[in-house]
PDB file of C-alpha atoms in Angstrom:
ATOM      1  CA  UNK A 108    -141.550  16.286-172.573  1.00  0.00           C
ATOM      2  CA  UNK A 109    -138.288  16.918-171.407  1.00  0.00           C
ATOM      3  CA  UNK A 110    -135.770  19.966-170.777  1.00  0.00           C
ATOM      4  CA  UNK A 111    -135.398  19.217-167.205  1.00  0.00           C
ATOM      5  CA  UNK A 112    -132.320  21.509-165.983  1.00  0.00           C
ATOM      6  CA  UNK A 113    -129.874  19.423-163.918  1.00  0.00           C
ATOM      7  CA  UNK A 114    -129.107  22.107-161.659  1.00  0.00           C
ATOM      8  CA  UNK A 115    -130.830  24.847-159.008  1.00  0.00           C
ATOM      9  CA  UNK A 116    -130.373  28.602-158.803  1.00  0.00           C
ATOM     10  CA  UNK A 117    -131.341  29.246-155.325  1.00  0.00           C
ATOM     11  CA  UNK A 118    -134.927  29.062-153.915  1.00  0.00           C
ATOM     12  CA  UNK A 119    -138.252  29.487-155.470  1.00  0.00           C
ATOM     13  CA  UNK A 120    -138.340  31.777-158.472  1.00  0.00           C
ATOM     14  CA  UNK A 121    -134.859  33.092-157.547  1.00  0.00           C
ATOM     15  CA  UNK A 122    -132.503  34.366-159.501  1.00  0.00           C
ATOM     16  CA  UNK A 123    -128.905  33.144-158.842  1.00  0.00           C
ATOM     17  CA  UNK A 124    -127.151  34.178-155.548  1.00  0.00           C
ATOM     18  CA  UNK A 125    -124.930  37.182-156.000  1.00  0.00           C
ATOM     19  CA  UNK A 126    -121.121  36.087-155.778  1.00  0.00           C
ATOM     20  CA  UNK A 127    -121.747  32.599-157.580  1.00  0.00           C
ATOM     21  CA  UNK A 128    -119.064  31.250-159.954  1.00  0.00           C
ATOM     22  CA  UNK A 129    -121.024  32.112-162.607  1.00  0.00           C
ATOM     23  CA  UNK A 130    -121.461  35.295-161.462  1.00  0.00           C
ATOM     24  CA  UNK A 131    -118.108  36.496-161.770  1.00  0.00           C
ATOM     25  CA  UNK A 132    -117.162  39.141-164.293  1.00  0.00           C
ATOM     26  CA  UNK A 133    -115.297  37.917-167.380  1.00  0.00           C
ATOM     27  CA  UNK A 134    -111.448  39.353-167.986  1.00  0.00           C
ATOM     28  CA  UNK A 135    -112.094  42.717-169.284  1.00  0.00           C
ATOM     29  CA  UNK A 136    -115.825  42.252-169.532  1.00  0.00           C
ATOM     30  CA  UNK A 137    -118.666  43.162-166.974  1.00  0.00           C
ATOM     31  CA  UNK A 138    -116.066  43.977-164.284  1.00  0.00           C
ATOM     32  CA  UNK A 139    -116.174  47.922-166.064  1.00  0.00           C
ATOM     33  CA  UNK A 140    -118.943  47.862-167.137  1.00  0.00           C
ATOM     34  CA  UNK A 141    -119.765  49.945-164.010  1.00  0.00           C
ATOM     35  CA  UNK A 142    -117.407  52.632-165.616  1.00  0.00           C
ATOM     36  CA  UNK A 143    -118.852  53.006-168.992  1.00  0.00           C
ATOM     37  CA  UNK A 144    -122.698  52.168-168.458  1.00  0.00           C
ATOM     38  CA  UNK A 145    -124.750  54.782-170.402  1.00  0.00           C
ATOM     39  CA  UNK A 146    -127.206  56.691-167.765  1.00  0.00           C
ATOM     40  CA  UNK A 147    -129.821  54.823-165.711  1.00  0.00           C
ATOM     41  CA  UNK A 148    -127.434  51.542-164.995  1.00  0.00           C
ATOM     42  CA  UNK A 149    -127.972  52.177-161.092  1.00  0.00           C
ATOM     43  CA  UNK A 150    -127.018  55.573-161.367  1.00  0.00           C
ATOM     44  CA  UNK A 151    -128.296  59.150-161.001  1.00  0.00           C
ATOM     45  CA  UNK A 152    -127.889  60.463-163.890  1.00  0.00           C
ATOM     46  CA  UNK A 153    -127.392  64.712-164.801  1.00  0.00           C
ATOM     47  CA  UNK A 154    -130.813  65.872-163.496  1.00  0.00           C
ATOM     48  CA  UNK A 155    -131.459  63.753-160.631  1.00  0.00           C
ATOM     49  CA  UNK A 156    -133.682  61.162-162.787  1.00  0.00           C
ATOM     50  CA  UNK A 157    -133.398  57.683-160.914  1.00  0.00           C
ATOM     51  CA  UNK A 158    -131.214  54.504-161.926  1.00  0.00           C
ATOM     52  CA  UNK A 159    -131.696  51.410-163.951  1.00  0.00           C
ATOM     53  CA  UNK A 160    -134.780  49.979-162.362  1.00  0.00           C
ATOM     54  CA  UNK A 161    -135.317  52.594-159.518  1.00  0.00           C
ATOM     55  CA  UNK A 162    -137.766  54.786-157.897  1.00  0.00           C
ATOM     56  CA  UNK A 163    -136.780  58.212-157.864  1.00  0.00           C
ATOM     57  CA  UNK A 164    -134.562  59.188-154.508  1.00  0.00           C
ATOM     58  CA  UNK A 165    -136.577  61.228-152.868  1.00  0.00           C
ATOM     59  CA  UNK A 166    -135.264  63.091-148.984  1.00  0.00           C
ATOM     60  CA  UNK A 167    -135.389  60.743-145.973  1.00  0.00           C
ATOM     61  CA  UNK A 168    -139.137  61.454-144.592  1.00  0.00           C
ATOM     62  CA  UNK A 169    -139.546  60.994-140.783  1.00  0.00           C
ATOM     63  CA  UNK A 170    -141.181  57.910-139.515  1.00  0.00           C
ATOM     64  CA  UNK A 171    -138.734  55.367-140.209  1.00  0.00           C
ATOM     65  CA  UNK A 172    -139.440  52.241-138.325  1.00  0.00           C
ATOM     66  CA  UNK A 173    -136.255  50.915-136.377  1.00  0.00           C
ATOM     67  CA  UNK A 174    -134.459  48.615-138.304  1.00  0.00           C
ATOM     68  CA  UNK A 175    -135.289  49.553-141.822  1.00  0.00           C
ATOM     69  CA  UNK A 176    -133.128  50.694-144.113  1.00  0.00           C
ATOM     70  CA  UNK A 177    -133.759  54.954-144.135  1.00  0.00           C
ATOM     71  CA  UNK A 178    -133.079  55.179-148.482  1.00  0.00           C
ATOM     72  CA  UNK A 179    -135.413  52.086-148.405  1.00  0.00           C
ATOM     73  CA  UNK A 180    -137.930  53.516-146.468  1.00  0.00           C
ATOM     74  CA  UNK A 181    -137.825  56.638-148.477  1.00  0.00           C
ATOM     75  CA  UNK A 182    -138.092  54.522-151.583  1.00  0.00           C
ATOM     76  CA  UNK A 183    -141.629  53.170-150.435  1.00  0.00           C
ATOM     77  CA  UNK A 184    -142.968  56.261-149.603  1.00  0.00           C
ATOM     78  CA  UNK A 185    -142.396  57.840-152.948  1.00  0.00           C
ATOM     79  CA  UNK A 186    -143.562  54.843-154.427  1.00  0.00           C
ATOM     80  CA  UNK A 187    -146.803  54.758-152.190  1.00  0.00           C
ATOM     81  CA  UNK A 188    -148.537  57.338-154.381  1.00  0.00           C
ATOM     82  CA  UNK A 189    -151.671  56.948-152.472  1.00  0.00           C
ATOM     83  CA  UNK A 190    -150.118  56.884-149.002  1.00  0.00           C
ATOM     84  CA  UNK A 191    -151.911  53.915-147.993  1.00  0.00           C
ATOM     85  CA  UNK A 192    -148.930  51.815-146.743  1.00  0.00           C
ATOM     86  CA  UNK A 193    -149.272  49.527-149.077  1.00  0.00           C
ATOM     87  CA  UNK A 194    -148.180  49.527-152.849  1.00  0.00           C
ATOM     88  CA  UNK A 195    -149.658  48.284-155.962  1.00  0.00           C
ATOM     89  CA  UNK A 196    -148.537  46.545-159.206  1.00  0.00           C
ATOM     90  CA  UNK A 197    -149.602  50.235-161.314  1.00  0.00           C
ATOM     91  CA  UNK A 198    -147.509  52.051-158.506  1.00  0.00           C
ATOM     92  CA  UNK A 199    -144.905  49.498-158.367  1.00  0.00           C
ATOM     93  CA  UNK A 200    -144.945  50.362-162.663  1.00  0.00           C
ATOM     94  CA  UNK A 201    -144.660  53.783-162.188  1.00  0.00           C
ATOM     95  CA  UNK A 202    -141.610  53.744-160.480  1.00  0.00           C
ATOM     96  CA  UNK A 203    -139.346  51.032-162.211  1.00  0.00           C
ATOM     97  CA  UNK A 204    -137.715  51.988-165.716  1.00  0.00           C
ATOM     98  CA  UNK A 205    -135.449  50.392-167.984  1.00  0.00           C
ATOM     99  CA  UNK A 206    -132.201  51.658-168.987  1.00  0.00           C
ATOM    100  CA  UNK A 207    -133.741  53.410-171.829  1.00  0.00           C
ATOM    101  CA  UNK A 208    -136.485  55.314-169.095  1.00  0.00           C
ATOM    102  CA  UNK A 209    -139.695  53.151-170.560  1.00  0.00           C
ATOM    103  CA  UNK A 210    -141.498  51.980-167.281  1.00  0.00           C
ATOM    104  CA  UNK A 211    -141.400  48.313-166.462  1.00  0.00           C
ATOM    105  CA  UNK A 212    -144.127  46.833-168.126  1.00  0.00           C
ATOM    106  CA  UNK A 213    -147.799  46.029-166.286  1.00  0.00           C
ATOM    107  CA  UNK A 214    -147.334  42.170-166.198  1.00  0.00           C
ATOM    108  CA  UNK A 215    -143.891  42.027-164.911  1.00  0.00           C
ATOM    109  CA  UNK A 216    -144.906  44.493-162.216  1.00  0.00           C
ATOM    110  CA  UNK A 217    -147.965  42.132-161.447  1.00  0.00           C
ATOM    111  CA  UNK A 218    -145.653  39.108-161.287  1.00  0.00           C
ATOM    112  CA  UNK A 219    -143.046  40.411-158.865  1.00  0.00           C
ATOM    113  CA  UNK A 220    -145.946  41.803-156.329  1.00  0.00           C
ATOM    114  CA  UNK A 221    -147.442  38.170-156.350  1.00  0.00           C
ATOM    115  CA  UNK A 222    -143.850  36.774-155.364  1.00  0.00           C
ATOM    116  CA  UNK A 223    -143.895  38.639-152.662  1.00  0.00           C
ATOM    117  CA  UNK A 224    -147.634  39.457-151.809  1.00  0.00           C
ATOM    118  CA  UNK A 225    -147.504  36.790-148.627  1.00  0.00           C
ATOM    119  CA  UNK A 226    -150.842  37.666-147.674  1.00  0.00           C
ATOM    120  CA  UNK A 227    -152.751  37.522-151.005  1.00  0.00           C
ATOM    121  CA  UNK A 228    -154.057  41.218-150.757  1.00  0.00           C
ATOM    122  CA  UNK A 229    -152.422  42.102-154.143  1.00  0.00           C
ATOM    123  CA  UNK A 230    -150.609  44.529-152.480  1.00  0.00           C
ATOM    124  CA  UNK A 231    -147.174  44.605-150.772  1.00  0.00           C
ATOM    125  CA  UNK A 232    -146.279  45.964-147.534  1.00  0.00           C
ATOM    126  CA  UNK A 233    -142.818  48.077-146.888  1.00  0.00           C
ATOM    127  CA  UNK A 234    -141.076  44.750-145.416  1.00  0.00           C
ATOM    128  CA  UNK A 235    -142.091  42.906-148.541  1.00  0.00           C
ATOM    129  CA  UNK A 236    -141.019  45.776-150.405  1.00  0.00           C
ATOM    130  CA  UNK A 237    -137.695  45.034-148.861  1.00  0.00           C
ATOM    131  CA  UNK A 238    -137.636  41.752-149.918  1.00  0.00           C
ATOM    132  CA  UNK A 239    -138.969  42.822-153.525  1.00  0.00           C
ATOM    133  CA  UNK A 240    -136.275  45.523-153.755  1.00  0.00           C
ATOM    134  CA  UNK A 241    -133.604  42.955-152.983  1.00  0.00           C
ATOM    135  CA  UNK A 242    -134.970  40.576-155.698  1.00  0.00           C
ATOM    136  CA  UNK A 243    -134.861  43.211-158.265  1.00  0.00           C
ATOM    137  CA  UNK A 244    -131.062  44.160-157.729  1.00  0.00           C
ATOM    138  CA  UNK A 245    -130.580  40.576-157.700  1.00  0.00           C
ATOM    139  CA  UNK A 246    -131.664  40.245-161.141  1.00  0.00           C
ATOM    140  CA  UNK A 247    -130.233  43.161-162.579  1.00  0.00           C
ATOM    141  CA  UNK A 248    -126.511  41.786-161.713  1.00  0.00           C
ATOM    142  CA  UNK A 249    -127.613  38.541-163.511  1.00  0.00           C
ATOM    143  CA  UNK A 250    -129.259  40.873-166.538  1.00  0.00           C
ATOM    144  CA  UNK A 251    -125.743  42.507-166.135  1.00  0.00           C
ATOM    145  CA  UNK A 252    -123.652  39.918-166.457  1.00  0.00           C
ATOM    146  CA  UNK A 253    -125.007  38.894-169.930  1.00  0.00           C
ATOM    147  CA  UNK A 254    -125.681  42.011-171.521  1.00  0.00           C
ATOM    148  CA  UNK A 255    -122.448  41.150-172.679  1.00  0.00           C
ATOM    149  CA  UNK A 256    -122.137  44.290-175.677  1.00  0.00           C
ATOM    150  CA  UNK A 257    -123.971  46.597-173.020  1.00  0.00           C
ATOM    151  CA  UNK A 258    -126.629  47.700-174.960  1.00  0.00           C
ATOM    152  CA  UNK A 259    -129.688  47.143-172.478  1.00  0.00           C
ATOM    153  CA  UNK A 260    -131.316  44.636-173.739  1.00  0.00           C
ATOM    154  CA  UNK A 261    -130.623  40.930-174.031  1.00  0.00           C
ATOM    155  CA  UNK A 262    -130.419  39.203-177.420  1.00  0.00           C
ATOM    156  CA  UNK A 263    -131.391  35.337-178.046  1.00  0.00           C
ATOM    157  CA  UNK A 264    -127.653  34.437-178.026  1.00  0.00           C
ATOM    158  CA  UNK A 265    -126.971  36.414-174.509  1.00  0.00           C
ATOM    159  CA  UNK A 266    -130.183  34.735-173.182  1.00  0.00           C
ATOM    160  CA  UNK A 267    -129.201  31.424-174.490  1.00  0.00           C
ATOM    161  CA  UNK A 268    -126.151  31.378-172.310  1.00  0.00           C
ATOM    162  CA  UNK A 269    -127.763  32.907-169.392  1.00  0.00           C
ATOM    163  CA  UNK A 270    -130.528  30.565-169.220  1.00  0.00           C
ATOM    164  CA  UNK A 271    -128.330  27.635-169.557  1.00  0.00           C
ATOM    165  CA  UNK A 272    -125.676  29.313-167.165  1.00  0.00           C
ATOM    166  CA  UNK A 273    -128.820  29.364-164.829  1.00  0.00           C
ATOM    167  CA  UNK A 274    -129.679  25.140-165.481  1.00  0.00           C
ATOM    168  CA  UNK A 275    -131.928  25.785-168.073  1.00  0.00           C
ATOM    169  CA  UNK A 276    -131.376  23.247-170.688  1.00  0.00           C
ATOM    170  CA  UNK A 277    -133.045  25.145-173.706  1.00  0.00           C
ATOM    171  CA  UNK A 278    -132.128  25.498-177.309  1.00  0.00           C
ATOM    172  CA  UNK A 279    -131.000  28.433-179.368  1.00  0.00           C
ATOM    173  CA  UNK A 280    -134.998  28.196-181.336  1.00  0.00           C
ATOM    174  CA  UNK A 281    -136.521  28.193-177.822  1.00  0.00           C
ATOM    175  CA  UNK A 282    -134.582  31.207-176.614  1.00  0.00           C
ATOM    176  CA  UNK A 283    -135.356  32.766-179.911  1.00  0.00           C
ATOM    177  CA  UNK A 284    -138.952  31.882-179.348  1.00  0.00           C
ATOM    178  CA  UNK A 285    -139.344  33.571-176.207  1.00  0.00           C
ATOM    179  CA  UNK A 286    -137.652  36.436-177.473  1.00  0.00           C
ATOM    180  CA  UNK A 287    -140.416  37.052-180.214  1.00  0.00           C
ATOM    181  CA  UNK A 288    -143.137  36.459-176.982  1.00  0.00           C
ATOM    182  CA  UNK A 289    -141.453  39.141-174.605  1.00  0.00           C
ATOM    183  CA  UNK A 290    -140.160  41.901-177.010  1.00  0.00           C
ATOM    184  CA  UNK A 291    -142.845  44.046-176.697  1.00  0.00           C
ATOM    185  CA  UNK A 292    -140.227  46.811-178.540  1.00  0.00           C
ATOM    186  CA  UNK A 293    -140.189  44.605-181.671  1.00  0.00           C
ATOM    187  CA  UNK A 294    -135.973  44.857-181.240  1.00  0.00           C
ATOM    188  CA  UNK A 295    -135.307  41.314-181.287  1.00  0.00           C
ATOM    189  CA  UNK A 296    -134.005  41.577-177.879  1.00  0.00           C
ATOM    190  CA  UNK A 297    -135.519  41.704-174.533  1.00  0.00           C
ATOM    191  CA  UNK A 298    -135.370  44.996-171.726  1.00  0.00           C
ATOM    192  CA  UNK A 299    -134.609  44.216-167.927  1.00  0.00           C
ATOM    193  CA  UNK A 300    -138.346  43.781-167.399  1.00  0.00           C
ATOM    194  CA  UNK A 301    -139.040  41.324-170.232  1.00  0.00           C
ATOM    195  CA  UNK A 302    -136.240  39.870-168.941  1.00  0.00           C
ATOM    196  CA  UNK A 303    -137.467  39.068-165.742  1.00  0.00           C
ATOM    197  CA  UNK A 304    -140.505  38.192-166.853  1.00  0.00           C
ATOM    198  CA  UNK A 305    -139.370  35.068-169.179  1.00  0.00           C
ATOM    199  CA  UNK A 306    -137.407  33.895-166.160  1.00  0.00           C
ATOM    200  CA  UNK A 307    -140.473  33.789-163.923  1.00  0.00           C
ATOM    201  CA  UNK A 308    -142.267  32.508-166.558  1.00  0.00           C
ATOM    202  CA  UNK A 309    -139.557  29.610-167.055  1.00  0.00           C
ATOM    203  CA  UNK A 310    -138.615  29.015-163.254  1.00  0.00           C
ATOM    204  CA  UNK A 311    -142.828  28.720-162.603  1.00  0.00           C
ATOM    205  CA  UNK A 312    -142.800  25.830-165.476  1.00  0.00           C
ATOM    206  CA  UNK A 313    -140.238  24.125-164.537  1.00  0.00           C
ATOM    207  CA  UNK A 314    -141.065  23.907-160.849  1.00  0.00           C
ATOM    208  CA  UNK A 315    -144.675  22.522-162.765  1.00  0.00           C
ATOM    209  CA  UNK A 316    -142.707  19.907-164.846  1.00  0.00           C
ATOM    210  CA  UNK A 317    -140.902  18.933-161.585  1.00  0.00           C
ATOM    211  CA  UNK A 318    -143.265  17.701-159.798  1.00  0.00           C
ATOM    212  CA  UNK A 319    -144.198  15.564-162.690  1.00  0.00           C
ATOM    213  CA  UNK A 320    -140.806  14.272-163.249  1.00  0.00           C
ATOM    214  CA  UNK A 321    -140.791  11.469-160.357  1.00  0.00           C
ATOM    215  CA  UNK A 322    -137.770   9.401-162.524  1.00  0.00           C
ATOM    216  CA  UNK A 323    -136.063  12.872-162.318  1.00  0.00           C
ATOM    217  CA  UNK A 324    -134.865  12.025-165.612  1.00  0.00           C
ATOM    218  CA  UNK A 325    -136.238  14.963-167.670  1.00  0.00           C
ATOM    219  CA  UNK A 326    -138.856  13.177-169.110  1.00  0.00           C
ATOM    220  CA  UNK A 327    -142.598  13.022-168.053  1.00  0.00           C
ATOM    221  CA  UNK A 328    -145.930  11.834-169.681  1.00  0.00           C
ATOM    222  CA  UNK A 329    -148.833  14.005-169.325  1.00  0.00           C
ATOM    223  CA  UNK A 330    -152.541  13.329-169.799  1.00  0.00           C
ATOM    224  CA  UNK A 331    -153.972  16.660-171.983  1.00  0.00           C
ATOM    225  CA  UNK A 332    -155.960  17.994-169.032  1.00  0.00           C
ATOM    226  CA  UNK A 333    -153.153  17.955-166.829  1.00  0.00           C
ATOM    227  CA  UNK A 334    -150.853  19.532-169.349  1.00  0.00           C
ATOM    228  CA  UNK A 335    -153.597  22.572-170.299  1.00  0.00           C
ATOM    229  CA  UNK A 336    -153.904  22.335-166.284  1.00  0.00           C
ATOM    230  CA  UNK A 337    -150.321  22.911-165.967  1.00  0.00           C
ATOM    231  CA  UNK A 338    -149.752  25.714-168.649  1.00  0.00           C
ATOM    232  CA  UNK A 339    -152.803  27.990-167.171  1.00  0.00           C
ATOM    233  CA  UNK A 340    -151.653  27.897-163.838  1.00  0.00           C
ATOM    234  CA  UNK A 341    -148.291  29.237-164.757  1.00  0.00           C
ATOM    235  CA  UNK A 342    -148.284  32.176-162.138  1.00  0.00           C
ATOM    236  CA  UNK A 343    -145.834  32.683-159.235  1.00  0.00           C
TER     237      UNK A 343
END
């Protein structure tokens, strides 16, 4: 098997560092994109609904603890439906959307709590919130930066260049493969969410391969067990 990217994108399961050289806008290109984004790209739209991938903004509530960010805070409140100081892949669903207002989907939302769930309760607390919330905006400037015709979504020929932007070494059919696995809109293209998803997905296999690949050559043998061992564990 090989595929082995050559390169890194930050830490475990990150996406790449905002400010990279690939993360620069091209001439003409992402840098206004900002200034003609249709409503919900980060935004509050007419109305007051929230942003690309935000919870609505609800008023500061009291009880901020020192040191946290106040719009933060008041982000995991609303979010905490239940008030238990904790939050929930379903809540976590309820308060993402795409740019086109669908909610995140259920899986992607149960992915990015078990990034962050440090303490296995399948829950998040506000701190890991924090770090969730952080994650999320990190991803949508990568998303972003390929959406190159700005249309939301992410074809097979955006995510081809993004993944291999990223150190993925992948081919056009694989990147139209996992387009046909995560477009649950049947558009040929993939949302934020699905988005995010098929990089977990990717960045949890190839961390998998890796520790396979003692040559580091992009090439490793695998015993069928170990390979069927290897594709069910695929979780964060």
């Amino acid at each position: 098997m090989s595929g082995y990217p050559q390169q890194q994108y930050g830490g475990y399961q990150q996406p790449p560092p905002a400010g990279g050289a690939y993360q620069q806008p091209p001439p003409g290109g992402y840098q206004q994109y900002g200034h003609q984004q249709p409503p919900g790209y980060g935004g509050y739209p007419q109305g007051g609904h929230p942003g690309y991938g935000a919870p609505p903004a609800p008023s500061g509530p009291p009880g901020c603890p020192p040191g946290v960010d106040p719009t933060l805070y008041s982000w995991f409140v609303t979010v905490d439906a239940d008030h238990s100081g904790q939050i929930t892949a379903a809540e976590l669903q309820q308060a993402l959307t795409n740019s086109n207002w669908s909610h995140f989907n259920a899986e992607t939302c149960r992915l990015m709590i078990g990034i962050f769930d440090h303490d296995n309760s399948g829950t998040i607390g506000l701190h890991e919130f924090a770090q969730l919330w952080a994650y999320i905006n990190q991803w949508k400037e990568v998303f972003n930066r390929y959406d190159k015709d700005r249309s939301g979504n992410i074809d097979a020929g955006e995510l081809y260049t993004a993944y291999n932007e990223m150190g993925f070494r992948v081919s056009m059919a694989f990147c139209q493969l996992i387009v046909v696995k995560f477009d649950r809109a049947e558009k040929k293209s993939l949302k934020f969410d699905d988005f995010i998803q098929s990089c977990v997905m990717l960045r949890s296999l190839t961390d998998a391969f890796r520790v396979r690949d003692t040559n580091l050559d992009g090439t490793i043998q695998v015993a069928y067990e170990d390979f069927m061992t290897m594709a069910i564990s695929n979780k964060p």
